[in-house]
Structure formats: C-alpha cells, structure tokens
Amino acid sequence: MAELYYFGRYALDPIERRLYADGIPVSIGSTDVRLLLALVENEGSLVSKGDLVAHVWGRVAITDNALYVHINALRQIIGDDCIVTKQGQGYRFVQPIQRSRASGQPDEKRQVGNLLVGWPAGVAGPSRLIGRREQLRSATKLLARRRLVTLTGPGGVGKTTFAIHASKRIESDFPDGVWFVELAGVRDSNLVPETVAAVLGLEIGDNAKPLDTLARHLARRSLLIILDNCEHVIDGAAAVCETILRAAPRTKILATSREMLGCTGEQVFELPPLVVPSDTTASPETIRGMSAIQLFIERAANAAANFQVSDSEAPLVARICRHVDGLPLAIEIAAGWGGVLGLATLDAKLDGSIKNCLRAGTTTPARHSTLHATLKWSHDLLSSTEQTVLRRLAVFAGGFDLEAAELVAADDYIPGTQIFEHLASLARKSMVAVVPGAQAQRYRLLETTRAFMTEMLASSPDATATRKRHAGYVLQVLEKAMTEWETSSDVQWLAHYGSIIDDLRSALDWSIDWNRNEVVALAGASWPLWWEMSLRAEGRQRLGAAAALLDAKTPPKHEARLRLGLGELWANSTPGEAAEIELKRAIALYRAMDDPVGLGVALTPFAFRLLAVNRFEEADRAITEAVSLLEPAGKPRMLAHAYSYQLCVESCLGRHMAARDVGTKALHLYDAIGEKRSALTVAANLLEVNADSGDLDGAIVAATNLAARIRDTSHSYLRGYVLGVLSAAYTARDDLHQALIAAREAAPLLRDEGTLFWIFDHLALRCALVGRVTDAALLGGYADCIYRKNGYSRWPMGARAMERLRALLCEGLADSEIARLRGIGAALSEDQAMTLALRV
Ligand SMILES: Nc1ncnc2c1ncn2[C@@H]1O[C@H](COP(=O)(O)OP(=O)(O)OP(=O)(O)O)[C@@H](O)[C@H]1O
Ligand SMILES: [Mg+2]
C-alpha cells in the first residue's frame, strides 16, 4: 500500500508517480511529477536548483530556463500558491502536507471505465472550473433527461472546459466511459463518423459504412461522447448524432459548437460569458466574488509570481473584465499582461484598443469581435520575435512538444535554443496553452488563437518557409513511426503517433500545391498510420492523389514506398486489381534498386493477392522469396506478417503441417512485440487449418473460445471470421442448428468487411443438409457467381463444402432444374442471398 502525500485537493502517489485532483488522475508529464515529488518530499525547505536538476534529470545538463518552464507548468496544474521561488537560489513547497495510508488508488470507483481518452488539447488537465455552478447544475439535469445537448457560444467562452467538467460530474452514469472526440482538426465533414470510430477504437471494414459500424457498436453500450468543436463540420456531426440517437438508446452526446447542429432531438444550452460586475462601485468583496474577476486574478498570478490585487484596485479589474465582455479566453489573455503593464495601463490600453477594433469591424457578432480585438491587441504587444514564433506555431494542427516547436519555429534568425523561452512567455500570456502530457509537456494554440494567427501567417512572407519546415517535421515523425512500427504493438504505436494525423492532413493539403516530392514522400511514409487508424478509405484517396503527381524525377525509393502503401491499403477491398497493379510496380522498383527488405515487404501482400485469385504456385513462390528476404532483416513485424500469409498459402496447398509451423512462428513474433490483434488473426487462420485437416471437434472448441476472447475487443471483422469458420465446422459436422446460430452472428460483421461471400458455400450446404434443396441450389449459384465475378478461388474448406453440396443436389434434383435454379441464384443481391441463407 502506498503512502500518499495530500495537499489541498491533491494527492500525490510517490510509487506510481501519479497525481490526483479530488481523486481523479491528473494528466501530468513524468518530469513534472518527479519535480513535484522532489519538492514535496522536502516540504517547507528550500531545494536548490542544482539539487532539483540532479534529482529530476540526473547528470543531464539542464538550463535554469528549462527548470523554470517545468516549475511554471506545475504551477499551472496545482496552482501558484504551492511553490515559492527564492530568487537565484531555488524553490520551496509551502503548502501543508498530510501523509496517510491509502488503499490502492485514491478513489477507485472513479477510475472504472474510460475516463476521457487523454486530456483534450488546450485544457490543462482537470484545472479548476471557475464559477458556472448554476449552469453545471442545469446542464447535468438537462443531460439526465435529454440525449443530445449542444453547448453553444462564441469562441473562447469556455464550452470545452465546461463540457469536460460537466462530464466529470456524471461519468458514473456511463459504465462504458466518457469519450472525448476532438473535431477541430477534421476539415472534411464526411470524415466525422470515421473520426468518432477511431477515438472509440473501432475498426471499420472496407465495405462498411462507418455510421453503421458505430450504430452497431454503440447499440448496447452506455457511454457519453463529447463531440468538441462541431461548428466547421456541422453536417457530419449532425449525422453522427442522429445515428446515435436512433440506434444507441443508452449513449448520450454532449456537443460543443459555436452554432447549433440543427438535428432532431437536439437540446441547445447556450453558455454565457462569466459574470462581470455591472457596477464598478460595488464593494471589493462583491467584485472578488465574481467569476470573471476570479479568473483574471488566478491567471494574472500564474503569469507574474508577485501579482496581487489590492481592494482599491478591484474596480479596475472589474473594468478590464467588462472591456472583454467577461469572455474567459479574452480575460486570460488580458490577465497575462496584468503583471507586465500594471492594472492601470492595462485598463487604459485595452479599453482604447478594443474600442478602435470594434469600431473598425461591425459586421461580426459583438462577442466574437471582442475576442478578436483582444487577440489583436495582445498580439501587437508581443515582441516581434514572439509574434513570429506564435505565427509559425499556428501551422500545427494539433498539439506539439518543445522539439517540434524548435524544428518549425526556429530559423537562422531565431535560434532553436531560444524557443522554449518564447514558449514560456507566450504561455504566460495565454497565447499558447500548456497541455501536460504523459511523457513530455505539450503545447497548443486554442482554436480561436490559431485561427487568428493562421490569418497572420498567411499574409506574412514567412508562410512558405514555415509550412515547408512543418511538412519536414511531419515527415521526420512518420519516418520514426515507420521504424518503431516494427517493434511495437498497434496500441502502443497509436498512442504515440496517432496524434500526428491532423498535422499530416494539413501538411499534405498544403504540399499538394507546392511540392510534389514532398507529397509523395509524406504520403508514402504515412500508409501505416491510415491503415492502423482504420482510415483506409481516406488513406487510399490521399495516397492516390500523391500517385497522380509521380513523374520521372520522383526518387524511386519514394515511388516504391507510395505504391507499396497503396497496395496495402487496397489489399482487402474488392476488386483487387488496384492492389495488384500497385504492388507489381513496387516490386519492380525494389528489385531494380536492389533493396531486399523493401522487396520482401512488397512481395508479402502480393502473395496474398495471388492466393485470392487462384494462382497458388505463384503465391507460393512469392511468399517463399519474401520470407527468405525478411528472415535475415531484423524486421519482426514484417517477418511475422510474411509468415502469417505463408500460413494461408500452405493451408491452401493442403500442407497442414507446414501451415501450423509458420503460423506458430508468426505467433511467437507477434507475441514478442505485444501485437495482439495480428496474433488473434493468426490464431483464427490456424482454426481453419485444424478444421480442414479433419479435426472438427478441436476446431469447434478453439473457435468458440477465440470468439469469446474477441467479443469485447473492437476487432469485429475478426470475430465475424472466427464465427464464420465455426459455422463452417458445425456444418461439416452436421450440427446444423449451431451452424445457423454462428452464421447469424457472423454475417453482419463479415458484410461490413466486404468478405461475406465465402460463407455462402457453407450456408448453401447447410440448406441442402436440412432438406431445403431448392434454396441450396439457388445459394450455390449465387456463391459461384460471386467467386467468378471477383476472380476469387475457393479455399479448401469452401471447396469441400461445395463438393458435398453438388452430390446432395444431384440426389435431390434433376440436372436441368439445378441449372435453372443456379441461374436464378446468380442474379440474387447479397442481401437477398443472406436473407435466404439465414432462414431456419
Ligand atoms: N469557467 C472557467 N474557469 C476557468 N477557466 C476557464 C473557464 N472557462 C473558460 N476557461 C478558460 O478559457 C479558455 C477558453 O476556454 P475554452 O477553450 O473552453 O473555450 P471554447 O468556448 O471551447 O472555445 P472555442 O470555441 O475556441 O473552442 C481556456 O483557456 C479555459 O481554460
Ligand atoms: Mg472549444
């Protein structure tokens, strides 16, 4: 049992290195938590800078500035009154600390289920919500009665912050958790369903409609989805909401948007600004009690350690908050300048400047203009270097860390080593938000600030060079991701690299007009990301657009990787010619470049494609070559991938022993890198080998277990496959009732994945075995027609089922009748065939 440190509303766990606020884990960087521990463990005493650095960073050389940045970040999280600076010497933790024995985590109940998936960018963990008590009560009451509540209000009024705090209040009503979907980076309304699915960890089959998959997944679940920043993708957000309202009775949605979504069932909740004193002659206590004033004082004190407001100055603060209409973001920006300018100057400058701006632009709604005016005012007060840095940082579509900021914002004139000072200063002025992350501190611009600074960037001569550096940064991240993909599990990998997706989108959008080679390089390096994020349709479209730019000057290694990516992204969709063409080109390029690893990687999906179209010998040759090239290459994921396809080839060739052998090798490799999903796929393929080699009982037991294991994962297509094999095995064993039960569960899942066709062989046989020979002939005709149309060949179990079917039909029907029925069957639609096949 760990002994925790308690101070204020916080609990610090020294063993797990976690910080809790009111029992809820706070998202805090590991460096920051170590720093906090060092201070807390020396409660009340001065800890010198040297000791702190040694304790936290060991022998790594760290500048005072870096230490300051982390102290500042800590203050943003736990409040400014905990850590006192002793100028030039060190820091002291001054809050009273209590120690007590805790049982396990501070508040276990609150951690059950999914808390928000990561903290939304721009909101520094569960920071204090100022004011809003009444509104929180009404909003949560509303959510108890309604299933879709949209928080509306102008930019910066506090919708996102409020949504998170409101969701925390009611999270225990949702056993399946609260999920935060950030839509700010999504530019295309059609991509909203996929984005929601990706956050929920759902895989969307190649033929599936994302809305259907979402509906099915959510149908029996009880969760709360926060859809943040819907205003620029209203149609997509409304479509998702309508689907969820219709199909998932126990799921609720809390949306934030500058305008309402306008869909049926929506309840709008307009969030007003914070309360500002209408009368500055009110008593100082009354003024201090108002939420806008409290926010100002807290943020000003964060920015300037010695900031205080005397009673005589309270009316001044009230005036300042009124200038900015009580808008939280504008208050934060103004407060950042409080310590620098002094309250009187701040009041005078802000008043004049905002009035000027408001006079200049009268077409936009008043509050929006206030914020815009505040942003402009604050921007104009920044040093020109800070302005430049901020403008450059606006290219980031998502959050960024210090290293990324250095790569993008530094140039010959602004050295990289100075960037963190500028960042810290911009954060103090609330122009950049600090997002404590699990590993490293991250930063981001709030949407309004980003929109404002993006305009500035667009009209500056800096734009092209900045965008180029940004694209270069994204490419660098993708290259690293590609290397790490080899040795990490999908889950780890996505947690690390998934957040680059919005930056990738924006870098591709920009480069497409400016730099062909960049687009080809970026798109080629990005395919694992689209693939892993289940955004294959978008990936195909993005890589396809890049392929249209290929020309004689494209470096062959970039072309090869792009084509390989296209081949992989097309691999599972029908018809498969697109994959074959791209993979053939990739293979030819890798051969010409004499790149054995690239060649091995490209031959792998190619072999699979050959297998699907009945070219067994060629598939065998290709996969054997791929394995021999990859075995010495030290690429565990790619080698495992090749073994898993070799398993399919061996199984199709009837070589069961060899199939089991390579399957086991693939399993070992996947286990070694912790890659569960692929390991499950191999286990599913091995089932088919077992069933085909005659061990029906063993295959049925294994398939039942495997289906249960997959039940609660997001791998619905895999579950469809396993249940399909189970149904086939039951049919082969004449257990026809069980076969139908399994098939009914498998069918919708396989249909989504676009691989329903193979199950009809078994369902046709099942019909014949229960005596429905006419239906069996129809379904047999349908199945044959689909195989022919797609150029597919049957795998052993299917071929065997068809043989039995043929014999049964011949016993029961005249040849001419069989031919007639098969003709009718060939014209059935997939839905008709499915309905017929799944009848009792
Ligand atoms: N009640 C509050 N207490 C403390 N801070 C607040 C409060 N409301 C807003 N803020 C702060 O104001 C800033 C803007 O808030 P937020 O990002 O939630 O606004 P928004 O309405 O979601 O803006 P946008 O429309 O741009 O998405 C944030 O830095 C947030 O921390
Ligand atoms: Mg917001």
Short mmCIF file of N, CA and C in Angstrom, two decimals, residues 585-662:
data_model
loop_
_atom_site.label_atom_id
_atom_site.label_comp_id
_atom_site.label_asym_id
_atom_site.label_seq_id
_atom_site.Cartn_x
_atom_site.Cartn_y
_atom_site.Cartn_z
N ARG A 585 4.28 -2.83 -59.36
CA ARG A 585 5.22 -1.73 -59.63
C ARG A 585 6.21 -1.58 -58.48
N ALA A 586 5.69 -1.67 -57.26
CA ALA A 586 6.59 -1.54 -56.11
C ALA A 586 7.66 -2.63 -56.16
N ILE A 587 7.23 -3.84 -56.47
CA ILE A 587 8.18 -4.96 -56.52
C ILE A 587 9.25 -4.70 -57.58
N ALA A 588 8.81 -4.24 -58.76
CA ALA A 588 9.78 -3.98 -59.83
C ALA A 588 10.78 -2.91 -59.39
N LEU A 589 10.29 -1.87 -58.74
CA LEU A 589 11.19 -0.80 -58.30
C LEU A 589 12.18 -1.31 -57.25
N TYR A 590 11.67 -2.07 -56.28
CA TYR A 590 12.59 -2.57 -55.24
C TYR A 590 13.63 -3.52 -55.84
N ARG A 591 13.20 -4.31 -56.83
CA ARG A 591 14.18 -5.19 -57.48
C ARG A 591 15.25 -4.36 -58.17
N ALA A 592 14.80 -3.34 -58.89
CA ALA A 592 15.75 -2.51 -59.63
C ALA A 592 16.71 -1.79 -58.67
N MET A 593 16.21 -1.43 -57.50
CA MET A 593 17.07 -0.73 -56.54
C MET A 593 17.92 -1.68 -55.72
N ASP A 594 17.64 -2.99 -55.91
CA ASP A 594 18.36 -3.98 -55.13
C ASP A 594 18.15 -3.76 -53.63
N ASP A 595 16.88 -3.64 -53.25
CA ASP A 595 16.53 -3.39 -51.85
C ASP A 595 15.79 -4.63 -51.32
N PRO A 596 16.54 -5.56 -50.68
CA PRO A 596 15.92 -6.84 -50.30
C PRO A 596 14.78 -6.67 -49.31
N VAL A 597 14.92 -5.74 -48.36
CA VAL A 597 13.87 -5.62 -47.35
C VAL A 597 12.59 -5.07 -47.98
N GLY A 598 12.75 -3.99 -48.75
CA GLY A 598 11.59 -3.41 -49.44
C GLY A 598 10.92 -4.47 -50.30
N LEU A 599 11.74 -5.26 -50.97
CA LEU A 599 11.20 -6.29 -51.85
C LEU A 599 10.41 -7.33 -51.05
N GLY A 600 11.00 -7.75 -49.94
CA GLY A 600 10.31 -8.74 -49.09
C GLY A 600 8.98 -8.21 -48.60
N VAL A 601 8.99 -6.94 -48.19
CA VAL A 601 7.76 -6.34 -47.66
C VAL A 601 6.69 -6.25 -48.75
N ALA A 602 7.10 -5.88 -49.96
CA ALA A 602 6.13 -5.73 -51.05
C ALA A 602 5.63 -7.08 -51.57
N LEU A 603 6.50 -8.09 -51.52
CA LEU A 603 6.08 -9.42 -52.03
C LEU A 603 5.01 -10.04 -51.13
N THR A 604 5.01 -9.65 -49.86
CA THR A 604 4.09 -10.29 -48.91
C THR A 604 2.61 -10.09 -49.26
N PRO A 605 2.13 -8.83 -49.35
CA PRO A 605 0.72 -8.68 -49.73
C PRO A 605 0.45 -9.15 -51.16
N PHE A 606 1.49 -9.10 -52.00
CA PHE A 606 1.33 -9.55 -53.38
C PHE A 606 1.00 -11.05 -53.40
N ALA A 607 1.71 -11.80 -52.55
CA ALA A 607 1.45 -13.24 -52.47
C ALA A 607 0.00 -13.48 -52.06
N PHE A 608 -0.46 -12.67 -51.14
CA PHE A 608 -1.83 -12.84 -50.65
C PHE A 608 -2.84 -12.59 -51.76
N ARG A 609 -2.55 -11.59 -52.54
CA ARG A 609 -3.43 -11.26 -53.67
C ARG A 609 -3.46 -12.43 -54.68
N LEU A 610 -2.27 -12.99 -54.95
CA LEU A 610 -2.20 -14.11 -55.91
C LEU A 610 -3.01 -15.30 -55.40
N LEU A 611 -2.93 -15.48 -54.10
CA LEU A 611 -3.65 -16.58 -53.49
C LEU A 611 -5.16 -16.41 -53.67
N ALA A 612 -5.60 -15.16 -53.50
CA ALA A 612 -7.03 -14.90 -53.59
C ALA A 612 -7.57 -15.19 -54.99
N VAL A 613 -6.70 -15.10 -56.00
CA VAL A 613 -7.19 -15.30 -57.36
C VAL A 613 -6.68 -16.62 -57.95
N ASN A 614 -6.47 -17.59 -57.03
CA ASN A 614 -6.28 -18.94 -57.53
C ASN A 614 -4.90 -19.22 -58.10
N ARG A 615 -3.95 -18.31 -57.94
CA ARG A 615 -2.63 -18.55 -58.53
C ARG A 615 -1.70 -19.09 -57.43
N PHE A 616 -2.00 -20.32 -56.98
CA PHE A 616 -1.34 -20.87 -55.80
C PHE A 616 0.18 -21.00 -55.95
N GLU A 617 0.61 -21.50 -57.13
CA GLU A 617 2.06 -21.73 -57.27
C GLU A 617 2.83 -20.42 -57.23
N GLU A 618 2.28 -19.44 -57.95
CA GLU A 618 2.96 -18.13 -57.94
C GLU A 618 2.97 -17.54 -56.53
N ALA A 619 1.84 -17.71 -55.83
CA ALA A 619 1.76 -17.19 -54.46
C ALA A 619 2.82 -17.87 -53.59
N ASP A 620 2.97 -19.15 -53.78
CA ASP A 620 3.95 -19.92 -53.00
C ASP A 620 5.36 -19.39 -53.27
N ARG A 621 5.65 -19.14 -54.56
CA ARG A 621 6.99 -18.63 -54.90
C ARG A 621 7.21 -17.25 -54.27
N ALA A 622 6.20 -16.39 -54.40
CA ALA A 622 6.36 -15.02 -53.89
C ALA A 622 6.57 -15.01 -52.38
N ILE A 623 5.77 -15.80 -51.66
CA ILE A 623 5.87 -15.73 -50.20
C ILE A 623 7.15 -16.40 -49.71
N THR A 624 7.59 -17.44 -50.43
CA THR A 624 8.85 -18.07 -50.05
C THR A 624 9.99 -17.09 -50.22
N GLU A 625 9.97 -16.36 -51.33
CA GLU A 625 11.02 -15.35 -51.54
C GLU A 625 10.95 -14.26 -50.46
N ALA A 626 9.71 -13.80 -50.16
CA ALA A 626 9.54 -12.75 -49.15
C ALA A 626 10.13 -13.20 -47.82
N VAL A 627 9.80 -14.42 -47.40
CA VAL A 627 10.29 -14.90 -46.11
C VAL A 627 11.81 -14.99 -46.12
N SER A 628 12.37 -15.49 -47.23
CA SER A 628 13.83 -15.64 -47.24
C SER A 628 14.52 -14.27 -47.20
N LEU A 629 13.88 -13.24 -47.75
CA LEU A 629 14.48 -11.91 -47.71
C LEU A 629 14.31 -11.27 -46.33
N LEU A 630 13.19 -11.58 -45.68
CA LEU A 630 12.90 -10.89 -44.42
C LEU A 630 13.53 -11.59 -43.21
N GLU A 631 13.77 -12.90 -43.32
CA GLU A 631 14.32 -13.61 -42.15
C GLU A 631 15.63 -12.98 -41.64
N PRO A 632 16.54 -12.62 -42.55
CA PRO A 632 17.78 -12.04 -42.00
C PRO A 632 17.68 -10.53 -41.74
N ALA A 633 16.52 -9.93 -41.97
CA ALA A 633 16.47 -8.46 -42.00
C ALA A 633 16.25 -7.80 -40.64
N GLY A 634 15.93 -8.57 -39.62
CA GLY A 634 15.68 -7.95 -38.31
C GLY A 634 14.45 -7.07 -38.29
N LYS A 635 13.40 -7.49 -38.98
CA LYS A 635 12.15 -6.71 -39.02
C LYS A 635 11.02 -7.60 -38.51
N PRO A 636 10.86 -7.69 -37.21
CA PRO A 636 9.94 -8.68 -36.67
C PRO A 636 8.50 -8.56 -37.16
N ARG A 637 7.98 -7.32 -37.26
CA ARG A 637 6.58 -7.20 -37.68
C ARG A 637 6.39 -7.67 -39.12
N MET A 638 7.31 -7.23 -40.00
CA MET A 638 7.17 -7.60 -41.41
C MET A 638 7.35 -9.10 -41.61
N LEU A 639 8.29 -9.66 -40.85
CA LEU A 639 8.52 -11.10 -40.97
C LEU A 639 7.29 -11.87 -40.47
N ALA A 640 6.73 -11.42 -39.35
CA ALA A 640 5.55 -12.08 -38.81
C ALA A 640 4.41 -12.01 -39.81
N HIS A 641 4.29 -10.86 -40.45
CA HIS A 641 3.28 -10.64 -41.46
C HIS A 641 3.46 -11.64 -42.61
N ALA A 642 4.72 -11.81 -43.03
CA ALA A 642 5.01 -12.74 -44.13
C ALA A 642 4.68 -14.18 -43.71
N TYR A 643 5.07 -14.56 -42.48
CA TYR A 643 4.74 -15.91 -42.00
C TYR A 643 3.23 -16.11 -41.98
N SER A 644 2.51 -15.06 -41.57
CA SER A 644 1.06 -15.27 -41.43
C SER A 644 0.41 -15.46 -42.81
N TYR A 645 0.97 -14.83 -43.84
CA TYR A 645 0.44 -15.08 -45.18
C TYR A 645 0.92 -16.42 -45.71
N GLN A 646 2.13 -16.81 -45.30
CA GLN A 646 2.62 -18.12 -45.72
C GLN A 646 1.72 -19.22 -45.14
N LEU A 647 1.24 -18.97 -43.95
CA LEU A 647 0.28 -19.91 -43.35
C LEU A 647 -0.92 -20.12 -44.27
N CYS A 648 -1.42 -19.02 -44.85
CA CYS A 648 -2.58 -19.15 -45.73
C CYS A 648 -2.22 -19.91 -47.01
N VAL A 649 -1.03 -19.62 -47.55
CA VAL A 649 -0.61 -20.30 -48.77
C VAL A 649 -0.48 -21.79 -48.51
N GLU A 650 0.23 -22.13 -47.44
CA GLU A 650 0.44 -23.55 -47.12
C GLU A 650 -0.91 -24.25 -46.91
N SER A 651 -1.82 -23.53 -46.26
CA SER A 651 -3.11 -24.15 -45.98
C SER A 651 -3.89 -24.40 -47.27
N CYS A 652 -3.80 -23.44 -48.20
CA CYS A 652 -4.50 -23.63 -49.47
C CYS A 652 -3.89 -24.77 -50.28
N LEU A 653 -2.58 -24.97 -50.09
CA LEU A 653 -1.94 -26.05 -50.83
C LEU A 653 -2.11 -27.39 -50.11
N GLY A 654 -2.87 -27.36 -49.00
CA GLY A 654 -3.15 -28.60 -48.28
C GLY A 654 -1.98 -29.08 -47.42
N ARG A 655 -0.98 -28.24 -47.21
CA ARG A 655 0.18 -28.67 -46.42
C ARG A 655 -0.03 -28.23 -44.97
N HIS A 656 -0.82 -29.02 -44.26
CA HIS A 656 -1.25 -28.59 -42.93
C HIS A 656 -0.13 -28.45 -41.93
N MET A 657 0.82 -29.38 -41.98
CA MET A 657 1.94 -29.34 -41.02
C MET A 657 2.72 -28.05 -41.20
N ALA A 658 3.06 -27.77 -42.48
CA ALA A 658 3.86 -26.57 -42.75
C ALA A 658 3.07 -25.32 -42.35
N ALA A 659 1.77 -25.36 -42.58
CA ALA A 659 0.94 -24.20 -42.23
C ALA A 659 1.00 -23.95 -40.73
N ARG A 660 0.86 -25.05 -39.94
CA ARG A 660 0.91 -24.88 -38.48
C ARG A 660 2.27 -24.36 -38.04
N ASP A 661 3.30 -24.86 -38.72
CA ASP A 661 4.66 -24.48 -38.37
C ASP A 661 4.89 -22.97 -38.55
N VAL A 662 4.55 -22.43 -39.72
CA VAL A 662 4.79 -20.99 -39.94
C VAL A 662 3.82 -20.15 -39.09
#
